[in-house]
Amino acid sequence: MSEPHIRDNEWWVSPYNNAPDVVAARQLPAKVEIHDATLRDGEQTPGIVMDVADKVAIAEKLAEVGVERIEAGMPAVSEMDFTAIKEISRLGLKSKIFSFARAVTVDIDKALDCGCHGVIIEIPIGYPKLKYQFKWTWEDVLRKSVEVVNYAKKRGLYAVYFPYDTTRARPEDLENLLTRLMQEAPPDSIGIVDTMGCALPEAIKHMVRRVKQLTSLPVEVHTHNDFGMAVATELAGVEAGASCIHSCANGLGERTGNAALEELMVALHVLYGYDEQYRLDKLPELGALVSRITGVPIAANKPILGSKNFTRESGIGVDLVVREPLAMFGTHPALTGRAGDVVLGKKSGKASITYTLEKLGLPIPEDGLVNEMLKQVKDKGIAKRGLVSDEEFLAIARDVMAVKA
Ligand SMILES: CC(=O)SCCNC(=O)CCNC(=O)[C@H](O)C(C)(C)COP(=O)(O)OP(=O)(O)OC[C@H]1O[C@@H](n2cnc3c(N)ncnc32)[C@H](O)[C@@H]1OP(=O)(O)O
Ligand SMILES: O=C(O)CCC(=O)C(=O)O
């Protein structure tokens, strides 16, 4: 099934997504790239350590899924990170390999030694960060930025200027900085970084438009999930013309995490119709690998990857799980290599019983007996405060049939 979310030329998502005023306000780029930072920001999730083999395995899976860029780590953090980035660069993956650098030339040298295609050059510009942490003047920020962007570019690296905590910089400071940077050391692209996840989607749109106007450079967006909006703010960035968005698999990352790779990929395809060559069916494998390596479980109701996303206990319309999944779920389970499922419990209906009987290869008895099975399933679910297993259902079904006989 190549386009399971399209049927009769209709997208099975909200038609209001394409209301005339909504479409008119959009400046979607022709192509959106994903820059995945699982191996750097994802590893910044407290307590997580990935060794070289782990990082290589995740990088290979990210490339298989089809991310355009992999941020393989920050070599300054440890020898192990340096080695991992170097190994990943050597693999010749289809994804371009980036490393993360402070605005210091030694970090750029490390990116070069690792054989990276590009580098993310981070420098703090948020008002609270500069005032309370770094105590740098704007001239300091500009001087460091100019020196290091020029240094990286002269050595052939693709330079992403990443003035982090961008969304808490004063507008006039950000504009002055970018104007002068463009005069003295234009990078290859500019990141808008919502380090604390505190910008609204409309604010990100405004910033993307303004930065594009000021610099005429490609803009990328990197957001965090402190208010549960990381994916929404990145998609808002795309709506305003950002052509690269940053992600972490399973939504890992500092504090509440980054925009989840799997959510972004599926949203780009299903909600916006981007037809990038992503292997969405491989996302569960990537999620499982990252979860196993990091020890961070995937919540059962996590968008795209949660084990219960395509599971229906409620009886009303339960037959749709198999007959027409798009009428029951937000996306077709097959899109991400998943399948719908019906489980039994307090909220089951008659169709749940007949579905389960068929699944277990049992004949469907007369209505009265199905109703009796349903009653017993509900009683069991209530008594257990949980689901009724196949084994428990089989016992119920046998009892009901035995009484009839
Ligand atoms: C929003 C954020 O949190 S930003 C990045 C977060 N990521 C990390 O911290 C990665 C993990 N960190 C580490 O392993 C360690 O902190 C290291 C190896 C990177 C640095 O450790 P330390 O030796 O303690 O260095 P320290 O934090 O004191 O900073 C060293 C220097 O880098 C400077 N620096 C820090 N960030 C930047 C930057 N973005 N650009 C330029 N210089 C920077 C500091 O001002 C300091 O300069 P100084 O020596 O002149 O005072
Ligand atoms: O958060 C960090 O550790 C550094 C930069 C970054 O990823 C961010 O600001 O969001």
Coordinates of C-alpha atoms and ligand atoms in Angstrom, one line a residue:
M1 CA 0.0 0.0 0.0
S2 CA 1.8 3.1 -1.1
E3 CA -0.5 5.8 0.0
P4 CA -2.8 4.2 2.6
H5 CA -4.0 7.6 3.9
I6 CA -5.4 8.6 0.5
R7 CA -8.6 7.1 -0.7
D8 CA -10.7 8.2 -3.7
N9 CA -8.3 11.1 -4.1
E10 CA -9.2 12.4 -0.6
W11 CA -6.9 12.9 2.3
W12 CA -8.4 11.4 5.3
V13 CA -7.4 14.2 7.5
S14 CA -9.2 17.5 8.4
P15 CA -10.3 19.4 5.3
Y16 CA -9.9 22.6 7.3
N17 CA -6.1 22.1 7.0
N18 CA -6.6 23.3 3.5
A19 CA -9.1 26.1 4.1
P20 CA -8.4 29.0 1.7
D21 CA -7.2 31.4 4.5
V22 CA -5.0 28.7 6.0
V23 CA -3.4 27.9 2.6
A24 CA -3.0 31.5 1.7
A25 CA -0.9 32.2 4.9
R26 CA 1.5 29.3 4.2
Q27 CA 4.9 29.6 2.6
L28 CA 5.8 25.9 2.5
P29 CA 9.3 25.2 1.1
A30 CA 9.5 22.9 -1.9
K31 CA 11.5 20.4 0.2
V32 CA 12.0 19.9 3.9
E33 CA 15.0 18.2 5.3
I34 CA 15.2 16.5 8.7
H35 CA 18.3 17.0 10.8
D36 CA 18.3 14.4 13.5
A37 CA 20.1 15.1 16.8
T38 CA 19.4 11.9 18.7
L39 CA 23.1 11.2 19.0
R40 CA 23.8 14.6 20.5
D41 CA 20.7 16.3 22.1
G42 CA 19.1 12.9 22.5
E43 CA 22.1 11.7 24.5
Q44 CA 21.8 14.8 26.6
T45 CA 18.8 13.2 28.3
P46 CA 20.1 12.9 31.8
G47 CA 21.7 9.5 32.5
I48 CA 22.0 8.3 28.9
V49 CA 25.3 7.1 27.6
M50 CA 25.6 5.6 24.1
D51 CA 28.9 3.9 23.2
V52 CA 30.5 3.9 19.8
A53 CA 28.7 0.7 18.7
D54 CA 25.3 2.1 19.9
K55 CA 25.9 5.3 18.0
V56 CA 26.9 3.5 14.8
A57 CA 23.8 1.3 15.0
I58 CA 21.5 4.2 15.5
A59 CA 23.1 6.2 12.7
E60 CA 22.7 3.3 10.3
K61 CA 19.0 3.0 11.2
L62 CA 18.5 6.8 10.9
A63 CA 20.0 6.6 7.4
E64 CA 17.8 3.6 6.5
V65 CA 14.7 5.6 7.6
G66 CA 15.9 8.4 5.4
V67 CA 16.9 11.4 7.5
E68 CA 18.9 13.8 5.3
R69 CA 21.3 14.8 8.1
I70 CA 22.6 13.1 11.2
E71 CA 24.2 15.2 14.0
A72 CA 26.5 12.5 15.2
G73 CA 27.6 14.1 18.5
M74 CA 29.7 16.8 20.1
P75 CA 33.4 15.7 19.9
A76 CA 34.4 18.0 22.8
V77 CA 32.4 15.9 25.2
S78 CA 34.6 12.8 25.2
E79 CA 37.1 10.6 23.2
M80 CA 34.2 8.2 22.8
D81 CA 32.1 10.8 21.1
F82 CA 35.0 11.8 18.9
T83 CA 35.6 8.2 17.8
A84 CA 31.9 7.6 17.2
I85 CA 31.5 10.6 15.0
K86 CA 34.6 9.6 13.0
E87 CA 33.3 6.1 12.6
I88 CA 29.9 7.3 11.5
S89 CA 31.5 9.7 9.0
R90 CA 33.5 6.8 7.5
L91 CA 30.4 4.6 6.9
G92 CA 29.5 6.5 3.7
L93 CA 25.8 6.7 4.7
K94 CA 23.4 8.5 2.5
S95 CA 22.7 11.0 5.3
K96 CA 25.1 13.9 5.7
I97 CA 27.1 13.9 8.9
F98 CA 27.3 16.9 11.2
S99 CA 28.9 17.5 14.5
F100 CA 28.0 20.0 17.2
A101 CA 30.6 22.7 18.1
R102 CA 30.9 25.7 20.5
A103 CA 31.9 28.9 18.8
V104 CA 35.6 28.0 19.4
T105 CA 38.0 27.0 16.7
V106 CA 39.2 23.8 18.5
D107 CA 35.7 22.4 18.1
I108 CA 35.8 23.1 14.4
D109 CA 39.1 21.4 14.1
K110 CA 37.5 18.3 15.8
A111 CA 34.7 18.4 13.3
L112 CA 37.2 18.4 10.5
D113 CA 39.2 15.6 12.1
C114 CA 36.1 13.5 12.3
G115 CA 35.5 14.0 8.6
C116 CA 32.1 15.7 9.0
H117 CA 30.2 17.3 6.1
G118 CA 29.0 20.2 8.3
V119 CA 29.0 21.7 11.7
I120 CA 26.4 23.2 14.0
I121 CA 28.0 26.3 15.6
E122 CA 26.3 27.0 18.9
I123 CA 26.5 30.3 20.7
P124 CA 24.2 31.6 23.4
I125 CA 22.1 34.7 22.6
G126 CA 19.0 34.3 25.0
Y127 CA 18.8 37.3 27.3
P128 CA 18.8 35.3 30.5
K129 CA 21.7 33.1 29.3
L130 CA 23.9 36.1 28.4
K131 CA 23.0 38.0 31.5
Y132 CA 23.3 35.3 34.2
Q133 CA 25.6 32.6 32.6
F134 CA 28.0 34.0 30.1
K135 CA 28.2 37.7 30.9
W136 CA 29.3 38.3 27.2
T137 CA 28.5 41.6 25.5
W138 CA 26.9 41.6 22.0
E139 CA 30.3 42.5 20.6
D140 CA 31.8 39.4 22.2
V141 CA 29.0 37.2 20.7
L142 CA 29.6 38.8 17.3
R143 CA 33.4 38.5 17.4
K144 CA 33.3 34.8 18.4
S145 CA 30.6 34.1 15.7
V146 CA 32.4 35.8 12.9
E147 CA 35.7 34.2 13.7
V148 CA 34.3 30.7 14.0
V149 CA 31.9 30.8 11.1
N150 CA 34.7 32.1 8.8
Y151 CA 37.0 29.5 10.1
A152 CA 34.6 26.6 9.5
K153 CA 33.6 27.8 6.0
K154 CA 37.2 28.4 4.9
R155 CA 37.8 24.8 5.7
G156 CA 35.0 23.6 3.6
L157 CA 32.4 22.7 6.3
Y158 CA 28.7 23.5 5.8
A159 CA 28.2 26.0 8.6
V160 CA 24.9 26.1 10.4
Y161 CA 24.9 29.2 12.7
F162 CA 23.0 28.1 15.8
P163 CA 22.5 31.1 18.1
Y164 CA 20.8 29.1 20.8
D165 CA 18.0 30.3 23.1
T166 CA 17.2 32.5 20.0
T167 CA 13.6 32.7 21.1
R168 CA 14.6 34.6 24.3
A169 CA 16.8 37.1 22.6
R170 CA 15.5 40.6 22.3
P171 CA 14.3 41.2 18.7
E172 CA 16.6 44.2 18.2
D173 CA 19.7 42.2 19.5
L174 CA 18.9 39.3 17.2
E175 CA 18.4 41.6 14.2
N176 CA 21.6 43.5 14.8
L177 CA 23.6 40.3 15.3
L178 CA 22.4 38.7 12.1
T179 CA 22.8 41.9 10.1
R180 CA 26.4 42.2 11.1
L181 CA 27.1 38.5 10.8
M182 CA 25.8 38.6 7.2
Q183 CA 28.2 41.5 6.5
E184 CA 31.2 39.8 8.1
A185 CA 30.8 36.0 7.9
P186 CA 27.6 34.7 6.3
P187 CA 27.0 31.1 7.3
D188 CA 25.3 28.5 5.1
S189 CA 22.1 28.5 7.1
I190 CA 20.7 29.9 10.3
G191 CA 19.0 27.9 13.1
I192 CA 16.2 29.3 15.2
V193 CA 16.5 27.6 18.5
D194 CA 13.7 27.4 21.0
T195 CA 16.0 26.0 23.7
M196 CA 13.4 26.3 26.5
G197 CA 10.4 25.3 24.3
C198 CA 8.7 28.6 25.3
A199 CA 7.8 30.1 22.0
L200 CA 4.3 29.8 20.5
P201 CA 3.9 28.4 17.0
E202 CA 2.9 31.9 15.7
A203 CA 6.1 33.3 17.3
I204 CA 8.2 30.8 15.4
K205 CA 6.5 31.7 12.2
H206 CA 7.2 35.3 12.8
M207 CA 10.9 34.6 13.5
V208 CA 11.4 32.4 10.5
R209 CA 9.9 35.0 8.2
R210 CA 12.0 37.8 9.8
V211 CA 15.3 35.8 9.7
K212 CA 14.7 34.9 6.0
Q213 CA 14.0 38.5 5.2
L214 CA 17.1 39.7 7.0
T215 CA 19.5 37.1 5.7
S216 CA 18.0 35.4 2.6
L217 CA 19.6 32.2 3.9
P218 CA 17.9 28.8 4.5
V219 CA 16.4 28.7 7.9
E220 CA 16.3 25.7 10.2
V221 CA 14.3 25.2 13.4
H222 CA 15.3 23.3 16.6
T223 CA 12.7 23.2 19.4
H224 CA 12.1 21.7 22.8
N225 CA 9.0 20.3 24.3
D226 CA 8.6 22.1 27.6
F227 CA 5.1 23.1 26.8
G228 CA 4.3 20.0 24.7
M229 CA 4.7 22.0 21.5
A230 CA 8.0 20.9 20.0
V231 CA 6.4 19.3 16.9
A232 CA 3.8 22.0 16.5
T233 CA 6.5 24.8 16.6
E234 CA 8.7 23.0 14.1
L235 CA 5.7 22.5 11.7
A236 CA 4.9 26.2 12.2
G237 CA 8.4 26.9 11.1
V238 CA 7.9 24.9 8.0
E239 CA 4.6 26.8 7.3
A240 CA 6.7 30.0 7.3
G241 CA 9.4 28.6 5.0
A242 CA 11.9 26.8 7.2
S243 CA 13.5 24.1 5.0
C244 CA 15.2 22.0 7.7
I245 CA 13.8 20.8 11.0
H246 CA 15.7 19.2 13.9
S247 CA 14.5 16.0 15.6
C248 CA 15.3 13.3 18.1
A249 CA 14.0 9.8 17.8
N250 CA 11.3 9.0 20.5
G251 CA 11.3 12.7 21.4
L252 CA 14.5 12.3 23.5
G253 CA 16.6 15.3 24.5
E254 CA 17.3 17.8 27.2
R255 CA 14.5 17.9 29.9
T256 CA 11.2 17.3 28.1
G257 CA 13.0 16.4 24.9
N258 CA 13.1 17.6 21.3
A259 CA 10.6 17.3 18.5
A260 CA 10.1 13.6 17.9
L261 CA 11.5 12.4 14.6
E262 CA 8.7 9.9 14.0
E263 CA 6.0 12.5 14.6
L264 CA 7.6 15.0 12.3
M265 CA 8.1 12.5 9.5
V266 CA 4.5 11.2 9.6
A267 CA 3.1 14.8 9.9
L268 CA 5.1 16.0 6.9
H269 CA 3.8 13.2 4.8
V270 CA 0.2 12.9 6.0
L271 CA -0.7 16.4 7.0
Y272 CA 1.2 18.3 4.4
G273 CA 1.6 15.8 1.6
Y274 CA 5.4 16.0 1.4
D275 CA 6.5 13.0 -0.6
E276 CA 10.1 12.6 0.7
Q277 CA 11.5 9.1 0.4
Y278 CA 11.2 8.3 4.1
R279 CA 10.8 4.7 5.2
L280 CA 8.0 5.3 7.6
D281 CA 7.5 1.6 8.0
K282 CA 11.0 1.4 9.6
L283 CA 10.1 3.9 12.3
P284 CA 9.1 1.3 14.8
E285 CA 12.4 -0.5 14.4
L286 CA 14.3 2.8 15.0
G287 CA 12.1 3.6 18.0
A288 CA 12.7 0.1 19.5
L289 CA 16.5 0.3 18.9
V290 CA 16.7 3.7 20.5
S291 CA 14.6 2.6 23.4
R292 CA 16.6 -0.5 24.0
I293 CA 19.9 1.4 23.9
T294 CA 18.9 4.3 26.1
G295 CA 16.6 2.3 28.4
V296 CA 13.9 5.0 28.0
P297 CA 10.6 3.2 27.4
I298 CA 8.2 4.3 24.7
A299 CA 4.9 5.4 26.4
A300 CA 2.0 3.1 25.3
N301 CA 0.1 6.1 24.0
K302 CA 3.1 7.9 22.3
P303 CA 2.1 9.3 18.9
I304 CA 3.2 7.0 16.0
L305 CA 5.1 4.5 18.1
G306 CA 3.0 3.7 21.2
S307 CA 1.9 0.1 21.6
K308 CA -1.7 1.1 22.1
N309 CA -2.1 3.6 19.3
F310 CA -4.0 1.3 17.0
T311 CA -5.7 -0.8 19.7
R312 CA -9.4 -0.3 20.3
E313 CA -11.3 -1.5 23.4
S314 CA -14.4 0.7 23.0
G315 CA -17.1 -1.3 21.3
I316 CA -18.7 1.4 19.2
G317 CA -17.4 1.1 15.6
V318 CA -14.9 -1.5 16.6
D319 CA -15.4 -3.4 13.3
L320 CA -13.7 -0.5 11.5
V321 CA -10.4 -1.5 13.0
V322 CA -10.1 -4.1 10.3
R323 CA -12.7 -3.0 7.8
E324 CA -11.6 0.6 7.3
P325 CA -8.8 1.7 9.7
L326 CA -8.8 5.2 8.4
A327 CA -12.3 5.7 9.7
M328 CA -11.1 4.7 13.2
F329 CA -7.5 6.0 13.5
G330 CA -5.6 9.3 12.7
T331 CA -3.3 7.4 10.3
H332 CA -3.5 4.1 8.6
P333 CA -1.5 1.6 10.8
A334 CA 0.1 0.1 7.7
L335 CA 1.8 3.4 6.9
T336 CA 4.2 2.8 9.8
G337 CA 4.2 -1.0 9.5
R338 CA 1.7 -1.4 12.2
A339 CA -1.7 -3.3 12.4
G340 CA -4.9 -2.5 14.2
D341 CA -6.1 -4.6 17.1
V342 CA -9.3 -5.1 19.1
V343 CA -9.0 -6.0 22.8
L344 CA -11.7 -7.0 25.3
G345 CA -12.8 -5.4 28.5
K346 CA -15.4 -3.3 30.2
K347 CA -16.0 -1.1 27.1
S348 CA -16.4 -4.0 24.6
G349 CA -19.5 -4.4 22.4
K350 CA -21.0 -7.3 20.5
A351 CA -18.7 -6.7 17.5
S352 CA -15.7 -7.0 19.8
I353 CA -16.9 -10.5 20.7
T354 CA -17.5 -11.7 17.2
Y355 CA -14.1 -10.2 16.1
T356 CA -12.4 -12.2 18.9
L357 CA -14.2 -15.4 18.2
E358 CA -13.2 -15.2 14.5
K359 CA -9.6 -14.3 15.4
L360 CA -9.4 -17.4 17.7
G361 CA -11.0 -19.6 14.9
L362 CA -14.2 -20.2 16.8
P363 CA -17.7 -20.2 15.2
I364 CA -20.0 -17.3 15.9
P365 CA -23.0 -18.5 17.9
E366 CA -26.5 -17.1 18.0
D367 CA -27.1 -13.5 19.3
G368 CA -28.2 -14.5 22.8
L369 CA -24.9 -16.3 23.4
V370 CA -22.8 -13.5 22.0
N371 CA -24.7 -11.2 24.4
E372 CA -24.0 -13.5 27.3
M373 CA -20.3 -13.6 26.4
L374 CA -20.3 -9.8 26.3
K375 CA -21.9 -9.6 29.7
Q376 CA -19.2 -11.9 31.2
V377 CA -16.4 -10.1 29.4
K378 CA -17.6 -6.7 30.9
D379 CA -18.0 -8.2 34.4
K380 CA -14.5 -9.7 34.1
G381 CA -13.0 -6.4 32.9
I382 CA -14.6 -4.5 35.7
A383 CA -13.5 -7.1 38.3
K384 CA -10.0 -7.0 37.0
R385 CA -9.9 -3.3 36.4
G386 CA -8.2 -4.2 33.1
L387 CA -8.3 -6.1 29.9
V388 CA -9.6 -9.6 29.4
S389 CA -7.0 -11.8 27.8
D390 CA -7.6 -14.3 25.0
E391 CA -7.2 -17.2 27.5
E392 CA -9.8 -15.6 29.8
F393 CA -12.1 -15.0 26.9
L394 CA -11.7 -18.6 25.7
A395 CA -12.8 -19.8 29.2
I396 CA -15.8 -17.5 29.1
A397 CA -16.7 -18.7 25.6
R398 CA -16.4 -22.4 26.5
D399 CA -18.6 -21.9 29.6
V400 CA -21.3 -20.1 27.7
M401 CA -21.3 -22.7 24.9
A402 CA -21.3 -25.5 27.5
V403 CA -24.3 -24.1 29.3
K404 CA -26.1 -24.0 25.9
A405 CA -25.2 -27.6 25.1
Ligands
LIG1 C1 21.8 25.0 26.2 C2 23.1 24.2 26.5 O1 23.0 23.5 27.4 S1 24.4 24.3 25.5 C3 25.3 22.8 25.3 C4 25.1 21.7 26.3 N1 25.9 20.6 26.0 C5 26.9 20.1 26.8 O2 27.1 20.7 27.8 C6 27.6 18.9 26.3 C7 28.2 18.1 27.5 N2 29.2 19.0 28.1 C8 30.5 18.6 28.4 O3 30.9 17.5 28.2 C9 31.3 19.6 29.0 O4 30.5 20.6 29.6 C10 32.3 20.3 28.0 C11 33.4 19.3 27.7 C12 31.6 20.6 26.7 C13 32.9 21.5 28.6 O5 33.3 21.3 29.9 P1 34.1 22.3 30.8 O6 35.5 22.0 30.7 O7 33.5 22.3 32.1 O8 34.0 23.7 30.1 P2 33.1 25.0 30.5 O9 31.7 24.7 30.5 O10 33.8 25.6 31.7 O11 33.4 25.9 29.2 C14 34.7 26.0 28.7 C15 34.8 27.3 27.9 O12 33.9 27.2 26.8 C16 33.2 28.4 26.7 N3 31.9 28.2 26.0 C17 30.9 27.5 26.4 N4 29.9 27.5 25.5 C18 30.4 28.2 24.4 C19 30.0 28.5 23.1 N5 28.7 28.1 22.7 N6 30.7 29.2 22.3 C20 32.0 29.6 22.7 N7 32.5 29.3 23.9 C21 31.7 28.6 24.7 C22 33.0 28.8 28.1 O13 32.7 30.2 28.2 C23 34.4 28.5 28.7 O14 35.3 29.5 28.3 P3 36.5 29.9 29.3 O15 37.3 28.7 29.5 O16 37.1 31.0 28.6 O17 35.8 30.3 30.6
LIG2 O1 20.4 22.4 24.5 C1 21.6 22.3 24.4 O2 22.2 21.5 25.0 C2 22.4 23.1 23.4 C3 21.8 23.6 22.2 C4 20.5 23.1 22.0 O3 20.3 22.0 21.5 C5 19.4 23.9 22.3 O4 19.6 25.1 22.7 O5 18.2 23.5 22.2

